Amino acid sequence: GEDDPQRDIFELLIIPMAIARNMPIFGICRGIQVLNVAMGGTLIQDIESQQNIPKKTHQQEPPFSQPVHTVCFEKGSVFERITGATEIKANSMHHQAIKKPADGLQVDGRAEDGIIEAMSAKDGSRIFAVQFHPEACGGPCETAYLFDDFIAMIKANNVQ
């Protein structure tokens, strides 16, 4: 995709501000990547060329509601608690991924090929993120519970 330096600068500035205010954060796709970089982690710039993983594995063609790979969540992770599952089927629309997780984040889920698909704050704060797109799951699915949990965090935190 094309670079958007203004968006990059804005997001990299606003994330530490939200963390400082203990605001709930739910990152999706680019969101997990920007969150990780803002907190000091690094990215794989291109999965296909740097990891030798076929492009179609993580950059699916439409329909985007169709799951293309499995994500395995760590037992006891926030994602297992929210979804009630340790394994889900997920869609995938990205060519970058987490390389080195930021010190404040823990890896909570991976695809079969090892690509990081879910992370949360180590300190148990209101931060979690996914590489897949739960908003495009195409109907009732366990990933919809991620939004329910995020909304509950917002209400509990009285975020306006």
mmCIF file of C-alpha atoms in Angstrom, residues 46-159:
data_model
loop_
_atom_site.group_PDB
_atom_site.id
_atom_site.type_symbol
_atom_site.label_atom_id
_atom_site.label_comp_id
_atom_site.label_asym_id
_atom_site.label_seq_id
_atom_site.Cartn_x
_atom_site.Cartn_y
_atom_site.Cartn_z
ATOM 1 C CA ASP A 46 6.939 -8.103 3.874
ATOM 2 C CA ILE A 47 5.890 -11.590 4.961
ATOM 3 C CA GLU A 48 6.321 -13.204 1.551
ATOM 4 C CA SER A 49 9.845 -11.983 0.804
ATOM 5 C CA GLN A 50 11.195 -12.041 4.374
ATOM 6 C CA GLN A 51 9.503 -15.166 5.747
ATOM 7 C CA ASN A 52 9.051 -17.173 2.536
ATOM 8 C CA ILE A 53 5.333 -17.500 3.265
ATOM 9 C CA PRO A 54 3.107 -17.424 0.147
ATOM 10 C CA LYS A 55 1.302 -14.116 -0.338
ATOM 11 C CA LYS A 56 -2.159 -15.742 -0.460
ATOM 12 C CA THR A 57 -1.702 -17.078 3.089
ATOM 13 C CA HIS A 58 -2.011 -13.606 4.643
ATOM 14 C CA GLN A 59 -3.337 -11.482 1.757
ATOM 15 C CA GLN A 60 -6.516 -13.240 0.803
ATOM 16 C CA GLU A 61 -8.756 -12.377 -2.128
ATOM 17 C CA PRO A 62 -12.406 -11.470 -1.540
ATOM 18 C CA PRO A 63 -14.685 -12.479 0.034
ATOM 19 C CA PHE A 64 -12.952 -11.183 3.150
ATOM 20 C CA SER A 65 -15.525 -12.810 5.407
ATOM 21 C CA GLN A 66 -14.101 -16.202 4.438
ATOM 22 C CA PRO A 67 -11.554 -17.557 6.944
ATOM 23 C CA VAL A 68 -8.257 -18.653 5.356
ATOM 24 C CA HIS A 69 -6.169 -19.883 8.273
ATOM 25 C CA THR A 70 -6.274 -20.937 11.900
ATOM 26 C CA VAL A 71 -5.240 -18.778 14.847
ATOM 27 C CA CYS A 72 -4.259 -20.585 18.036
ATOM 28 C CA PHE A 73 -4.671 -18.595 21.251
ATOM 29 C CA GLU A 74 -2.577 -19.246 24.351
ATOM 30 C CA LYS A 75 -4.451 -21.045 27.113
ATOM 31 C CA GLY A 76 -5.478 -18.550 29.761
ATOM 32 C CA SER A 77 -5.028 -15.565 27.430
ATOM 33 C CA VAL A 78 -7.450 -12.671 27.261
ATOM 34 C CA PHE A 79 -8.506 -14.002 23.846
ATOM 35 C CA GLU A 80 -9.411 -17.439 25.194
ATOM 36 C CA ARG A 81 -11.381 -15.734 27.959
ATOM 37 C CA ILE A 82 -13.238 -13.468 25.511
ATOM 38 C CA THR A 83 -13.917 -15.949 22.696
ATOM 39 C CA GLY A 84 -14.166 -19.121 24.755
ATOM 40 C CA ALA A 85 -11.820 -20.795 22.264
ATOM 41 C CA THR A 86 -8.139 -21.637 21.973
ATOM 42 C CA GLU A 87 -8.403 -21.976 18.206
ATOM 43 C CA ILE A 88 -10.396 -19.976 15.656
ATOM 44 C CA LYS A 89 -10.575 -19.644 11.890
ATOM 45 C CA ALA A 90 -9.653 -16.134 10.724
ATOM 46 C CA ASN A 91 -9.463 -14.027 7.614
ATOM 47 C CA SER A 92 -6.214 -12.340 6.627
ATOM 48 C CA MET A 93 -5.465 -9.125 4.714
ATOM 49 C CA HIS A 94 -1.908 -7.989 5.468
ATOM 50 C CA HIS A 95 1.627 -8.221 4.117
ATOM 51 C CA GLN A 96 3.388 -6.968 7.248
ATOM 52 C CA ALA A 97 3.392 -8.581 10.697
ATOM 53 C CA ILE A 98 4.932 -8.342 14.154
ATOM 54 C CA LYS A 99 8.629 -9.230 14.206
ATOM 55 C CA LYS A 100 9.803 -8.335 17.721
ATOM 56 C CA PRO A 101 6.998 -7.726 20.203
ATOM 57 C CA ALA A 102 7.249 -4.557 22.287
ATOM 58 C CA ASP A 103 8.393 -5.157 25.869
ATOM 59 C CA GLY A 104 4.977 -4.253 27.269
ATOM 60 C CA LEU A 105 3.078 -6.669 25.007
ATOM 61 C CA GLN A 106 2.742 -10.437 25.096
ATOM 62 C CA VAL A 107 1.988 -12.774 22.225
ATOM 63 C CA ASP A 108 -1.390 -14.430 22.777
ATOM 64 C CA GLY A 109 -2.027 -16.012 19.394
ATOM 65 C CA ARG A 110 -0.278 -17.194 16.242
ATOM 66 C CA ALA A 111 -1.184 -18.537 12.819
ATOM 67 C CA GLU A 112 -0.021 -22.044 11.889
ATOM 68 C CA ASP A 113 3.019 -20.528 10.132
ATOM 69 C CA GLY A 114 4.125 -18.676 13.284
ATOM 70 C CA ILE A 115 2.903 -15.202 12.304
ATOM 71 C CA ILE A 116 1.725 -13.325 15.399
ATOM 72 C CA GLU A 117 -2.039 -12.806 15.226
ATOM 73 C CA ALA A 118 -2.986 -11.630 18.749
ATOM 74 C CA MET A 119 -1.297 -9.635 21.519
ATOM 75 C CA SER A 120 -2.246 -8.021 24.801
ATOM 76 C CA ALA A 121 -0.631 -5.879 27.476
ATOM 77 C CA LYS A 122 1.627 -7.835 29.850
ATOM 78 C CA ASP A 123 0.406 -5.777 32.777
ATOM 79 C CA GLY A 124 -3.212 -6.804 32.195
ATOM 80 C CA SER A 125 -4.260 -3.267 31.246
ATOM 81 C CA ARG A 126 -6.993 -2.566 28.740
ATOM 82 C CA ILE A 127 -4.889 -3.179 25.620
ATOM 83 C CA PHE A 128 -5.350 -5.974 23.120
ATOM 84 C CA ALA A 129 -4.939 -6.314 19.373
ATOM 85 C CA VAL A 130 -5.386 -8.752 16.506
ATOM 86 C CA GLN A 131 -3.852 -9.050 13.050
ATOM 87 C CA PHE A 132 -7.029 -10.448 11.461
ATOM 88 C CA HIS A 133 -10.297 -8.580 10.812
ATOM 89 C CA PRO A 134 -13.053 -9.632 13.247
ATOM 90 C CA GLU A 135 -15.330 -6.925 11.826
ATOM 91 C CA ALA A 136 -15.433 -8.839 8.534
ATOM 92 C CA CYS A 137 -16.211 -12.290 9.928
ATOM 93 C CA GLY A 138 -19.443 -12.388 7.920
ATOM 94 C CA GLY A 139 -21.946 -13.415 10.549
ATOM 95 C CA PRO A 140 -22.080 -14.808 14.048
ATOM 96 C CA CYS A 141 -18.588 -15.833 15.112
ATOM 97 C CA GLU A 142 -16.535 -15.960 18.284
ATOM 98 C CA THR A 143 -14.406 -12.973 17.224
ATOM 99 C CA ALA A 144 -17.465 -10.700 17.518
ATOM 100 C CA TYR A 145 -17.064 -11.091 21.288
ATOM 101 C CA LEU A 146 -13.877 -9.015 21.020
ATOM 102 C CA PHE A 147 -16.036 -5.978 20.256
ATOM 103 C CA ASP A 148 -18.405 -6.769 23.124
ATOM 104 C CA ASP A 149 -15.463 -6.940 25.537
ATOM 105 C CA PHE A 150 -13.964 -3.709 24.192
ATOM 106 C CA ILE A 151 -17.291 -1.868 24.558
ATOM 107 C CA ALA A 152 -17.595 -3.181 28.116
ATOM 108 C CA MET A 153 -14.089 -1.851 28.878
ATOM 109 C CA ILE A 154 -15.021 1.557 27.489
ATOM 110 C CA LYS A 155 -18.169 1.688 29.609
ATOM 111 C CA ALA A 156 -16.311 0.522 32.710
ATOM 112 C CA ASN A 157 -13.644 3.154 32.130
ATOM 113 C CA ASN A 158 -16.207 5.928 31.499
ATOM 114 C CA VAL A 159 -14.464 6.876 28.267
#
